[in-house]
GROMACS .gro file of C-alpha atoms in nm:
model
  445
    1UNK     CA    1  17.538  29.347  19.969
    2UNK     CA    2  17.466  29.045  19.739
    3UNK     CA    3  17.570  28.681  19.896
    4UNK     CA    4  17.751  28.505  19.664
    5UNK     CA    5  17.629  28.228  19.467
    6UNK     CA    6  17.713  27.862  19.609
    7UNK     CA    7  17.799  27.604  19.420
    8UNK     CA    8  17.501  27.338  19.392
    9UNK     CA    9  17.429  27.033  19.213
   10UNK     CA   10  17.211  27.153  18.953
   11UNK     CA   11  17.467  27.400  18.856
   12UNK     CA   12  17.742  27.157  18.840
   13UNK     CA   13  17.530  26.855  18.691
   14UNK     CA   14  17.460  27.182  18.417
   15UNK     CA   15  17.814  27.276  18.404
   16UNK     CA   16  17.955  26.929  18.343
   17UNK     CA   17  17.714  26.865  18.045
   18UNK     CA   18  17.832  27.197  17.884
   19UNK     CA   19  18.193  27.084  17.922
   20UNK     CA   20  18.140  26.772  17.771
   21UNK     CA   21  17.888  26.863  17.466
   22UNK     CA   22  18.162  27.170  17.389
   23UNK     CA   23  18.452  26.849  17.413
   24UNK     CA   24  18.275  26.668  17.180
   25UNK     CA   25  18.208  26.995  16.946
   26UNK     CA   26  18.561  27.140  16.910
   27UNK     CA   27  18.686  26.732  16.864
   28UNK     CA   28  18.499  26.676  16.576
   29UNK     CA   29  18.753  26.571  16.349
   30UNK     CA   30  18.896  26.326  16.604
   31UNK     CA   31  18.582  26.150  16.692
   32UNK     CA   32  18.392  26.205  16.354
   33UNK     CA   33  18.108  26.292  16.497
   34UNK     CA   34  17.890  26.574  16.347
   35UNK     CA   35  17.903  26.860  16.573
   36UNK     CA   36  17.519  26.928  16.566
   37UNK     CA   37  17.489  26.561  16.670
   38UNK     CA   38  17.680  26.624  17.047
   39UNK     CA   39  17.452  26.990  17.051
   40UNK     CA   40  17.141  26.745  17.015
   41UNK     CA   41  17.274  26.513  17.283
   42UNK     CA   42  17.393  26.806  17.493
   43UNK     CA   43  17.028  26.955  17.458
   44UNK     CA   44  16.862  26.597  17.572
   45UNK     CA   45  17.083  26.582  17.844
   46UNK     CA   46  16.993  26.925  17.939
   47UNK     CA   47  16.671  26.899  17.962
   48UNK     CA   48  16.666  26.576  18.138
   49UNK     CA   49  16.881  26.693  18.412
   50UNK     CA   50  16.655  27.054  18.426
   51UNK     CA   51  16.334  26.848  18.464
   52UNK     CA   52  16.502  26.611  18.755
   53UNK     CA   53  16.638  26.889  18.959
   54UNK     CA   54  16.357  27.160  18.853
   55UNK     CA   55  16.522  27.462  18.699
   56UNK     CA   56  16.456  27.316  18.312
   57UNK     CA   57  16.130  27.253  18.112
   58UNK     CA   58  16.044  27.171  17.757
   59UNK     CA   59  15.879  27.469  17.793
   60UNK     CA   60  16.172  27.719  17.892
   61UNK     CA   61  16.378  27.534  17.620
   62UNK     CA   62  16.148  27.695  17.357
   63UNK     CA   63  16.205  28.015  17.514
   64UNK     CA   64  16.586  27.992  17.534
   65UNK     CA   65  16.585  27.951  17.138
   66UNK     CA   66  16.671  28.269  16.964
   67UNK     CA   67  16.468  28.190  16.688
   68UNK     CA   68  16.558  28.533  16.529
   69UNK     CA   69  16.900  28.393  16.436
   70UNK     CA   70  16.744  28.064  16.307
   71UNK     CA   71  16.500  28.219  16.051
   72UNK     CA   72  16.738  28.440  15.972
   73UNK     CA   73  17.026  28.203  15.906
   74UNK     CA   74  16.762  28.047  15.712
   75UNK     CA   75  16.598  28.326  15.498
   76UNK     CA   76  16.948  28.443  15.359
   77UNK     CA   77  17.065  28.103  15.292
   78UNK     CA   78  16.768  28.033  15.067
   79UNK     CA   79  16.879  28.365  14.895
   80UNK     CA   80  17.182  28.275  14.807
   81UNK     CA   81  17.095  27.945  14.649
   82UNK     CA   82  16.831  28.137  14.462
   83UNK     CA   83  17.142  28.406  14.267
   84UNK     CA   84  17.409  28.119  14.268
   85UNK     CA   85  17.274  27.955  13.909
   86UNK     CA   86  17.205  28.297  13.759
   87UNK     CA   87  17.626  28.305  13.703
   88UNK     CA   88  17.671  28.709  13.843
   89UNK     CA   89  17.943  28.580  14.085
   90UNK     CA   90  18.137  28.400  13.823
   91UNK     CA   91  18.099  28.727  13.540
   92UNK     CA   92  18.209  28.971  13.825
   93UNK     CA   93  18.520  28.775  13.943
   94UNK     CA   94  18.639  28.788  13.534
   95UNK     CA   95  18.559  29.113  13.492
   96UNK     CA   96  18.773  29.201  13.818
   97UNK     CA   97  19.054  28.997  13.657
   98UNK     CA   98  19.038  29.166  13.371
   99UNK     CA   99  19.026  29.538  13.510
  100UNK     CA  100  19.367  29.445  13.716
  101UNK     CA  101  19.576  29.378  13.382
  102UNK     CA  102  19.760  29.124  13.543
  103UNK     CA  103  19.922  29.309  13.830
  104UNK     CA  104  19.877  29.078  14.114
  105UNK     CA  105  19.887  29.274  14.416
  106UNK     CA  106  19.596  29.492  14.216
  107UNK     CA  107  19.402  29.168  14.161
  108UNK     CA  108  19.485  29.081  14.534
  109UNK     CA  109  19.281  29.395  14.644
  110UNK     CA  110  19.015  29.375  14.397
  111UNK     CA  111  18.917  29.035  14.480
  112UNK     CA  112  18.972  29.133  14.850
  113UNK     CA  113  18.753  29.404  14.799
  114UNK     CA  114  18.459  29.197  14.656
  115UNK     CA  115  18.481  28.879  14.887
  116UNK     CA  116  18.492  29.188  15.150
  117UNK     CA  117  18.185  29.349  15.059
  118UNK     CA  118  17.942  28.997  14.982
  119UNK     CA  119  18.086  28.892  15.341
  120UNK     CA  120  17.912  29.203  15.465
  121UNK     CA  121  17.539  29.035  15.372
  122UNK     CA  122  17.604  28.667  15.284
  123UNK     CA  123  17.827  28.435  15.541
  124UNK     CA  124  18.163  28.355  15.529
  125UNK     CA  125  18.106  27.968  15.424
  126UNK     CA  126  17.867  28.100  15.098
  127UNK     CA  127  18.124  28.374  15.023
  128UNK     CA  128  18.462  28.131  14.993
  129UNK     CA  129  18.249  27.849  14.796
  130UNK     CA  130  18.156  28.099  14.516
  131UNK     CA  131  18.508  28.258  14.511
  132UNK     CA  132  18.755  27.958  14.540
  133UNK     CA  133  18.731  27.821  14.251
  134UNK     CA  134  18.729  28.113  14.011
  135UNK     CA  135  19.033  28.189  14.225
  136UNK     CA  136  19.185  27.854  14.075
  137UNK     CA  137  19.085  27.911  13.754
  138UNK     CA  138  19.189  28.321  13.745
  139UNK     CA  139  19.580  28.187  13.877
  140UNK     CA  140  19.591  27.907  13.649
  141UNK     CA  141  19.504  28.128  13.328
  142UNK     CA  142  19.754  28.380  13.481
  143UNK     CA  143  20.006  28.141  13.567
  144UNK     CA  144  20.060  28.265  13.927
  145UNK     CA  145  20.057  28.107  14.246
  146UNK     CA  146  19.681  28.080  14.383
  147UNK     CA  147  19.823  28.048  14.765
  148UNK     CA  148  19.773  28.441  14.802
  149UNK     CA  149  19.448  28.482  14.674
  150UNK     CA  150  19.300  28.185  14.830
  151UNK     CA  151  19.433  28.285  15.175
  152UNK     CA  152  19.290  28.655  15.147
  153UNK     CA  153  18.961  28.450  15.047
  154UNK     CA  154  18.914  28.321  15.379
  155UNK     CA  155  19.080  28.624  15.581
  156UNK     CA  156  18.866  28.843  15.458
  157UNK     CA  157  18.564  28.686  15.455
  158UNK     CA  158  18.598  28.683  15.838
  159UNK     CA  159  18.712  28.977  15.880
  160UNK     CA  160  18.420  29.153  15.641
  161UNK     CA  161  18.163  28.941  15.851
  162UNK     CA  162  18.251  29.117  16.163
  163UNK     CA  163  18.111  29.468  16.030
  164UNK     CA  164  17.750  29.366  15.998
  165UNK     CA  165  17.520  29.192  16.256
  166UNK     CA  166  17.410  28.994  15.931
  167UNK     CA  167  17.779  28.883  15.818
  168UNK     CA  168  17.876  28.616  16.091
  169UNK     CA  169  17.646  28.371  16.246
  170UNK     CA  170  17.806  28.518  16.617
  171UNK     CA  171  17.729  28.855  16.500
  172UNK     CA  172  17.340  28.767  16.479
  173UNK     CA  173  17.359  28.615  16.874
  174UNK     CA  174  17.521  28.916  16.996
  175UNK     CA  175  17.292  29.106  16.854
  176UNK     CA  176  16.993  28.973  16.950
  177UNK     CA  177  17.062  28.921  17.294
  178UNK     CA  178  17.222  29.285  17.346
  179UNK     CA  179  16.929  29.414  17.108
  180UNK     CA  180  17.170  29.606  16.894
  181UNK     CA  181  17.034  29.675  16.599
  182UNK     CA  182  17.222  29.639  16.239
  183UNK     CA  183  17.328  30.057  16.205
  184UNK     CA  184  17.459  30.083  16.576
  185UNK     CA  185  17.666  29.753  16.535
  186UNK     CA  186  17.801  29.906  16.157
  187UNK     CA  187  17.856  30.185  16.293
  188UNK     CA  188  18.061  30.092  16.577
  189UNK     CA  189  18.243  29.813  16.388
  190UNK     CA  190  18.282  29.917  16.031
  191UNK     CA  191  18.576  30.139  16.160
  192UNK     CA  192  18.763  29.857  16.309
  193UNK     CA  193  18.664  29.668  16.023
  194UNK     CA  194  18.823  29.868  15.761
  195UNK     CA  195  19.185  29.933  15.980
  196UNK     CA  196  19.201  29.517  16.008
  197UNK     CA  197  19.115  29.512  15.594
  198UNK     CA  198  19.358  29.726  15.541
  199UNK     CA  199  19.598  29.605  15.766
  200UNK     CA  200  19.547  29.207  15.582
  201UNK     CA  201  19.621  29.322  15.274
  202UNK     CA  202  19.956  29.501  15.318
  203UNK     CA  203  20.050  29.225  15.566
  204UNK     CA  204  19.990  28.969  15.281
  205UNK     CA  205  20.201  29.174  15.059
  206UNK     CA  206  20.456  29.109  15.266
  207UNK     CA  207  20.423  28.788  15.361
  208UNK     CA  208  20.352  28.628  15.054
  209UNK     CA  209  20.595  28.910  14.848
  210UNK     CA  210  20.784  28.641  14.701
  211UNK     CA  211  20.464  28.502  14.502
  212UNK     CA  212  20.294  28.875  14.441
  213UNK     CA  213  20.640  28.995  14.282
  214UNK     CA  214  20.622  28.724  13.997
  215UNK     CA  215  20.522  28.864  13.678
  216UNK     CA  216  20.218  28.687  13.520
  217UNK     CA  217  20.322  28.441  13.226
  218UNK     CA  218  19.939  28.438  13.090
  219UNK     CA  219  19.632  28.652  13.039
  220UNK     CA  220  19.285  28.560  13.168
  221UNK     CA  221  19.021  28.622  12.874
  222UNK     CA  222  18.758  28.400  12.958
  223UNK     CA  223  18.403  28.573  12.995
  224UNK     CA  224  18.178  28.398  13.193
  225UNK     CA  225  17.817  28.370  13.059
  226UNK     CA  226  17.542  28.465  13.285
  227UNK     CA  227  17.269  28.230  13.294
  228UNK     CA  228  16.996  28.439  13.473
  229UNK     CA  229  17.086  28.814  13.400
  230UNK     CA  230  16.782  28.931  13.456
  231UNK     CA  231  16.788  28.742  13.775
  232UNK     CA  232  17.084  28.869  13.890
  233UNK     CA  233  16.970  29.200  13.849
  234UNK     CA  234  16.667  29.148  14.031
  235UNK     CA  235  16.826  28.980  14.317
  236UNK     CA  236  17.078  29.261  14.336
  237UNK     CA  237  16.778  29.502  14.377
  238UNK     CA  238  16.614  29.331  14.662
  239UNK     CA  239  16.973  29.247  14.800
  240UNK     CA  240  16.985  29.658  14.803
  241UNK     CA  241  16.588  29.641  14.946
  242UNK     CA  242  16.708  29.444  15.221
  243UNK     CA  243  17.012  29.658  15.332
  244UNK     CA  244  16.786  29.889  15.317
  245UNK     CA  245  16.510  29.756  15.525
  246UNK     CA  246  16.817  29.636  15.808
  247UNK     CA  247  16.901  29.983  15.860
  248UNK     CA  248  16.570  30.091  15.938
  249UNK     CA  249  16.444  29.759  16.102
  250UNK     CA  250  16.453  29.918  16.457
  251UNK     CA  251  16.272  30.222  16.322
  252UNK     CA  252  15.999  30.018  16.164
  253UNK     CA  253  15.995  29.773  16.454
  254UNK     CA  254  16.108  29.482  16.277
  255UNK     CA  255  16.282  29.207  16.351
  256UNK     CA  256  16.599  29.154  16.072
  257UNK     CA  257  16.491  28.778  16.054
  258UNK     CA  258  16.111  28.956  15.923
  259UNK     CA  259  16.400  29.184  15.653
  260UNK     CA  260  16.541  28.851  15.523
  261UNK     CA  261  16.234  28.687  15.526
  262UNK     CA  262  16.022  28.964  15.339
  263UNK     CA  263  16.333  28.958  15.096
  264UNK     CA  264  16.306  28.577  15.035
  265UNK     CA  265  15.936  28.593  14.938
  266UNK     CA  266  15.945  28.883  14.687
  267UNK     CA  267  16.284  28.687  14.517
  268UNK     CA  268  16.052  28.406  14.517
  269UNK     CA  269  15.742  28.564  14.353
  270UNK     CA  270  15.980  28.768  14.057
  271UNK     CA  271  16.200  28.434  14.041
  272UNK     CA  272  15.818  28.271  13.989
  273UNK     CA  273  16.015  27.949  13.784
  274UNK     CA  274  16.250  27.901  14.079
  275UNK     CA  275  16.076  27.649  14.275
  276UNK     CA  276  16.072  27.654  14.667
  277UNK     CA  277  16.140  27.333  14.731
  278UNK     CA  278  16.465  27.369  14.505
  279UNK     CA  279  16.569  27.680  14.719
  280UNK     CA  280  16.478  27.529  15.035
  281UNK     CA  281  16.723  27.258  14.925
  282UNK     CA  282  17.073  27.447  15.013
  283UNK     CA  283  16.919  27.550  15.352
  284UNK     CA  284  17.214  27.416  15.566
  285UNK     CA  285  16.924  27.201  15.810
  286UNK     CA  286  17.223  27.053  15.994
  287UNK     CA  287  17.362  27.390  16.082
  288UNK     CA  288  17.038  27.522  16.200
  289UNK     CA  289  16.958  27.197  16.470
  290UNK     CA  290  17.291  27.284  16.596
  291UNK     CA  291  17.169  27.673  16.652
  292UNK     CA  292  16.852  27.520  16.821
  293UNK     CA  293  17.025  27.259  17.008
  294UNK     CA  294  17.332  27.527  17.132
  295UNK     CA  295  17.074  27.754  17.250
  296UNK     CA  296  16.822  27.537  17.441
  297UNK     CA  297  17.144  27.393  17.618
  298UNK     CA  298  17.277  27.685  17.693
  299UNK     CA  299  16.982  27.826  17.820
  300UNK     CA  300  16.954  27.520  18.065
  301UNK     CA  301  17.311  27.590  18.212
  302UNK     CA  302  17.145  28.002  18.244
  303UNK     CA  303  16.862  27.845  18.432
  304UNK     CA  304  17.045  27.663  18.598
  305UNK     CA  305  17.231  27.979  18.743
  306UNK     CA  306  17.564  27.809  18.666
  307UNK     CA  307  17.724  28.060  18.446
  308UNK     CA  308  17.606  28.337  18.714
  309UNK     CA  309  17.760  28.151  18.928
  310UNK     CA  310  18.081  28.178  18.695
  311UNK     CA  311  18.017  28.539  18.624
  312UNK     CA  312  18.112  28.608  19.029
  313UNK     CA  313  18.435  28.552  18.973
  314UNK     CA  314  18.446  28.764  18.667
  315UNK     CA  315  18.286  29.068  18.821
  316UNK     CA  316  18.558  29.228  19.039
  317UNK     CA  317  18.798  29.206  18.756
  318UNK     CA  318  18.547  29.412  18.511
  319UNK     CA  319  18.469  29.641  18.826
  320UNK     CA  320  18.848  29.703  18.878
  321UNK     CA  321  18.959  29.812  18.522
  322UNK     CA  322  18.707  29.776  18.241
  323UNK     CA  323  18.947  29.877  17.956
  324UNK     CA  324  19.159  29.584  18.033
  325UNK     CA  325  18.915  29.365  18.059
  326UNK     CA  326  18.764  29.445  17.762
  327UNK     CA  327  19.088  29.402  17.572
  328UNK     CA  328  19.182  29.099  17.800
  329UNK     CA  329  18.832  28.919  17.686
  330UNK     CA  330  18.885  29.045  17.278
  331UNK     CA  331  19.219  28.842  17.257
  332UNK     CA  332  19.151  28.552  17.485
  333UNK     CA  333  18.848  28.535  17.243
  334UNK     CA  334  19.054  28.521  16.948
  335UNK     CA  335  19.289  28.297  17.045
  336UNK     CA  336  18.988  28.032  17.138
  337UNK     CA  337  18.823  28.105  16.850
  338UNK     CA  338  19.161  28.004  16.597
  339UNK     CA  339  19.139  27.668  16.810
  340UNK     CA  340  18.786  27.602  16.873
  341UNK     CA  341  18.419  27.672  16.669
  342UNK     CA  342  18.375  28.047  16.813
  343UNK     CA  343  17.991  27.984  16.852
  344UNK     CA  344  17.970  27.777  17.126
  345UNK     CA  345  18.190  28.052  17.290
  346UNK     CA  346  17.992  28.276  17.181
  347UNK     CA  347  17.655  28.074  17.335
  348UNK     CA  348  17.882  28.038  17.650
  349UNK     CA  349  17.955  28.403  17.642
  350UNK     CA  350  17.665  28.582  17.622
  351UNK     CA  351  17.457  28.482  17.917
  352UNK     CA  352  17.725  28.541  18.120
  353UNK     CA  353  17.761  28.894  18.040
  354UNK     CA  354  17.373  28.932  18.049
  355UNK     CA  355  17.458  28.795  18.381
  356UNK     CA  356  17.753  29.078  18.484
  357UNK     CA  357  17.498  29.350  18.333
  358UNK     CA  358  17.247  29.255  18.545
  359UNK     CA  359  17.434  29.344  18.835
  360UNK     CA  360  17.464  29.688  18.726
  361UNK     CA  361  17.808  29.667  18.560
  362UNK     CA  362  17.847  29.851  18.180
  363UNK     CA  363  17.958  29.550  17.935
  364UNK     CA  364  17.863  29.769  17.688
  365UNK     CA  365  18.273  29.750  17.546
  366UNK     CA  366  18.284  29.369  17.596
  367UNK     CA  367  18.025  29.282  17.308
  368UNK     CA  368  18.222  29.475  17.132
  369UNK     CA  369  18.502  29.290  17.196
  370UNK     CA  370  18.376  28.981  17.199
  371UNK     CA  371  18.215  29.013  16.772
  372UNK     CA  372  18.596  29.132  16.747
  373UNK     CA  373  18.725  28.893  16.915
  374UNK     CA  374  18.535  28.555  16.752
  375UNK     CA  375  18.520  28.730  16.437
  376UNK     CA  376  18.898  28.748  16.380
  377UNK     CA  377  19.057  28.495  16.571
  378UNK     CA  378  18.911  28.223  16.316
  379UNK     CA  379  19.217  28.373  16.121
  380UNK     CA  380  19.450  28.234  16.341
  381UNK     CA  381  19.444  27.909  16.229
  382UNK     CA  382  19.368  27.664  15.946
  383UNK     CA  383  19.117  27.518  16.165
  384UNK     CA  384  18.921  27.857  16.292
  385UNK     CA  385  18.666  27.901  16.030
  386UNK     CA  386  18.445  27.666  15.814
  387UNK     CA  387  18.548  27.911  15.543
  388UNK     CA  388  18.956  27.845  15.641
  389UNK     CA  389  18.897  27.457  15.603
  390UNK     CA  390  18.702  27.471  15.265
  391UNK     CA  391  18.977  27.680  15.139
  392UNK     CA  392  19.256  27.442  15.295
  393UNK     CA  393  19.053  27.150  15.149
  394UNK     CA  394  19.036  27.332  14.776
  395UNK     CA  395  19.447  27.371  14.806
  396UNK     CA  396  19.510  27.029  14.888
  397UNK     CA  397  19.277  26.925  14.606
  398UNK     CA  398  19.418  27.172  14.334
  399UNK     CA  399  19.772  27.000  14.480
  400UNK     CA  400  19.696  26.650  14.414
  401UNK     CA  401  19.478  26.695  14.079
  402UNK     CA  402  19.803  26.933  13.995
  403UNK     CA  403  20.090  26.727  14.155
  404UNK     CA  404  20.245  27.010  14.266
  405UNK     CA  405  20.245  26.997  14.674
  406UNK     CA  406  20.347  27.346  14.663
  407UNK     CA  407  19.987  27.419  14.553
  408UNK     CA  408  19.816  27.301  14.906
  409UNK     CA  409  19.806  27.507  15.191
  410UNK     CA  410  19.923  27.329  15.518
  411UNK     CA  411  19.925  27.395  15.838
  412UNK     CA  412  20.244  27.538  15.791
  413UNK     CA  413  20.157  27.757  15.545
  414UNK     CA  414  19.884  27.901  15.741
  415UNK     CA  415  20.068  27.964  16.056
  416UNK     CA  416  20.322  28.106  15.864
  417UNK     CA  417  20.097  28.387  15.703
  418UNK     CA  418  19.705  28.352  15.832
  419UNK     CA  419  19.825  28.343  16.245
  420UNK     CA  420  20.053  28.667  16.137
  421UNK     CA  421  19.792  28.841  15.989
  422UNK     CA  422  19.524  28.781  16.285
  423UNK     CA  423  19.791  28.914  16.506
  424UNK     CA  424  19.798  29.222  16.304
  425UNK     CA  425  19.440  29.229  16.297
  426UNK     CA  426  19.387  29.215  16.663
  427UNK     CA  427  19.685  29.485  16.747
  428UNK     CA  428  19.516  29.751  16.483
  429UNK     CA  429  19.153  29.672  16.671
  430UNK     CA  430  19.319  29.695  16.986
  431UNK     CA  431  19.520  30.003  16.918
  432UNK     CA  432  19.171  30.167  16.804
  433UNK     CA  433  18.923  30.005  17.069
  434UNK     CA  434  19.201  30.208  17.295
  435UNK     CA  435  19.191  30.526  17.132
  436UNK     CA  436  18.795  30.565  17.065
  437UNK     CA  437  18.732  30.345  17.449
  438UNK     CA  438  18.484  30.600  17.500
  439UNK     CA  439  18.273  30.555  17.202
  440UNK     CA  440  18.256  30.215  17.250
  441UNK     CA  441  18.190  30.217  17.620
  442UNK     CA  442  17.894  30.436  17.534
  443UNK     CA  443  17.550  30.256  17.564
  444UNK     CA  444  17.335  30.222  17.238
  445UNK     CA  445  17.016  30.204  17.407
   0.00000   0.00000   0.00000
C-alpha cells in the first residue's frame, strides 16, 4: 500500500504562490493588473522558492513549458493576420446576409454556422473580432436588434472551439499533456459539439423570440470588396492543407505546432509581398508570456509534489464511482470557468490528473470532461470568455455611439440568455457523456 503524502513546506510554500498568482489572475479588472504580469511574478516566485528548498531549477522550468502550445498559439495567429486584409471574412458574412432574405432566425443559423465552423481552426478571440462588427452593420441595414446575433457570436465561438484540439487555447494543453491527437479528440467531441450547437440555437430562439419575431424594416445590399482574392483563395487552400496535415499529424509523427508552422511558411512564401515582420505584428506576445509563465509555475507546484499531494484526496472519490465524478468535475468546471479565466484551471488541472493516472486510475472520461467543461462554461457569464467581453464591450459601444441603452448587453442581459443557454449546453453534454460513458471511458492510446 502507498503512504500518503504529508504535507511539507515546499509543497505549501508552492501551494500558497499558486493561490495567490491565480488571485491576482481572475482579479484583473479590480486591480488592473495585466494577467500575464501576476503569471510572470508567479513564475519568479516559483522558481525562487524551488531553488531554496530544492525541488525547482531554471532548468526543469524549461522543461515544464509546453512549448507545443506556444508555437502553435503562435503559428495560427500569424495566419490569421496574414487573410484578415484580403476582405474574405467581410464578402462571406454579406453574402450569408443576403442568402437568408431577411428571415432572422435563418440569418441567426447561418451566421451561427460560419462563426461555428472558423472557431473550429482559428480561436474564439480572432473569430468574434472579424464577426462583430459586420454583425452591427448586417442589423443596422436590416433594422433589427443586433443583441441576438452578437450573443450567438460569442456562444458559439466557444462552443465550436471545444470540437478541435486547435479551437481553444485549453484544448491544445489537454492535448498535449494526454497526447491525444487532433482526430481522436474530433472524434470524441464533435458529437457533443454538435447536440450543444444545436441545442444554442433553438434555446436563443426562445429566449430572444421577442427580437427574432420582428420583421426586418430594411434590406442589406452592400457587397463587400475583397482586397486580396487571390489571397484568400490561397490561404483557404493551405487552411484545407493544414486540416489536412492535423489529421494525419500522429501518423506522420508530427507535432500540430510543426502543421501550423509548415502552414505559416508556405502562406508566407505565396503571400511573398506580405512582410514577416507585419505578420509577426498581431502575434498576441502578451498572451504567449502568460502560456510560458502559467506553465513553468505550474510545473514548480508538480515538482513540488503539491498537487499530488491534492490529488490524494481526489482519488477515492474517482475510485468509488467514476461516472459521477466525471460529470461532477465537467460542471464544477463550467461553473469556474463562467467566473474565472478557465486556463489557469486548466494548468491547475492537468497535472493533477497526470497525477491520479499515475496511480493506475482510468481518467480517460475526465479530460473529456474537463475540454467540456472549460470550453462551455465561459458561456455562463459575461465575464467567461475574452470573446464574451469583446462582444459585451462592442454592445456598450454600439449603445452609446447609438444612444439607445437597449443596444448594450449587460450583465443582465447575459444572465438572462448566455447563463440559460450554458445550462442547456452542459445538460445535452451530460445527457450524452451518460449515454455513450463507455466510448468515452475507452483509452485512445
Amino acid at each position: 500500500m502507498v503512504e500518503p503524502l504529508v504535507l511539507t513546506d515546499a509543497m505549501l510554500v508552492s501551494g500558497l504562490i499558486l493561490a495567490f498568482t491565480f488571485i491576482g489572475i481572475f482579479t484583473e479588472q479590480m486591480h488592473g493588473y495585466e494577467r500575464a504580469k501576476f503569471a510572470m511574478l508567479g513564475a519568479g516566485l516559483m522558481l525562487v522558492a524551488g531553488q531554496y528548498y530544492g525541488f525547482y531549477s531554471p532548468e526543469k522550468a524549461i522543461e515544464a513549458v509546453d512549448w507545443n502550445v506556444v508555437f502553435l498559439l503562435g503559428c495560427m495567429m500569424a495566419i490569421v493576420a496574414i487573410m484578415l486584409p484580403t476582405g474574405g471574412f467581410e464578402a462571406l458574412a454579406a453574402w450569408l446576409a443576403r442568402v437568408s432574405g431577411g428571415r432572422q432566425f435563418l440569418l441567426l443559423c447561418l451566421l451561427g454556422t460560419a462563426v461555428t465552423l472558423i472557431s473550429l481552426l482559428l480561436d474564439n478571440v480572432t473569430t468574434v473580432v472579424i464577426f462583430g462588427p459586420l454583425i452591427v452593420l448586417i442589423a443596422q441595414a436590416l433594422k433589427v436588434s443586433p443583441i441576438p446575433y452578437l450573443l450567438a457570436a460569442a456562444l458559439l465561438s466557444d462552443t465550436g472551439g471545444v470540437a478541435t484540439l486547435v479551437g481553444d487555447p485549453p484544448n491544445l494543453m489537454i492535448g498535449s499533456a494526454a497526447g491525444i491527437d487532433f482526430n481522436t479528440f474530433f472524434s470524441h467531441m464533435g458529437g457533443i459539439v454538435l447536440a450543444a450547437w444545436i441545442a444554442i440555437l433553438f434555446a436563443l430562439r426562445f429566449l430572444c423570440r421577442h427580437s427574432l419575431h420582428v420583421a426586418t424594416q430594411g434590406s442589406f445590399e452592400e457587397n463587400f470588396q475583397f482586397h486580396n482574392r487571390k489571397l484568400w483563395n490561397q490561404s483557404l487552400c493551405v487552411l484545407g492543407l493544414m486540416v489536412v496535415l492535423f489529421m494525419f499529424h500522429h501518423a506522420i509523427g508530427w507535432a500540430p505546432w510543426m502543421v501550423a508552422a509548415t502552414g505559416l511558411t508556405l502562406l508566407l512564401f505565396i503571400a511573398r509581398h506580405v512582410e514577416l515582420e507585419h505578420a509577426m505584428e498581431e502575434v498576441e506576445m502578451p498572451l504567449l508570456m502568460f502560456f510560458v509563465a502559467l506553465f513553468v509555475m505550474v510545473g514548480g507546484v508538480e515538482q513540488s509534489r503539491f498537487l499530488e499531494y491534492i490529488g490524494q484526496f481526489i482519488l477515492p472519490f474517482i475510485q468509488q464511482d467514476l461516472l459521477m465524478a466525471t460529470l461532477v468535475l465537467m460542471w464544477v468546471a463550467a461553473i469556474l470557468s463562467a467566473m474565472i479565466d478557465n486556463i489557469p484551471f486548466t494548468a491547475a488541472m492537468i497535472p493533477i490528473l497526470l497525477g491520479v493516472e499515475a496511480q493506475g486510475v482510468n481518467v480517460t472520461p475526465l479530460w473529456w470532461a474537463l475540454a467540456i467543461g472549460v470550453g462551455m462554461g465561459g458561456n455562463g457569464t459575461h465575464i467567461g470568455s475574452t470573446a464574451n467581453v469583446y462582444i459585451v464591450t462592442l454592445s456598450e459601444r454600439l449603445a452609446k455611439e447609438r444612444n439607445d441603452p437597449s443596444l448594450a448587453i449587460t450583465p443582465w442581459v447575459w444572465f438572462r440568455i448566455g447563463t440559460p443557454a450554458m445550462l442547456v449546453t452542459l445538460v445535452v453534454s451530460s445527457v450524452v457523456f451518460t449515454l455513450f460513458f463507455e466510448f468515452f471511458a475507452t483509452s485512445w492510446r
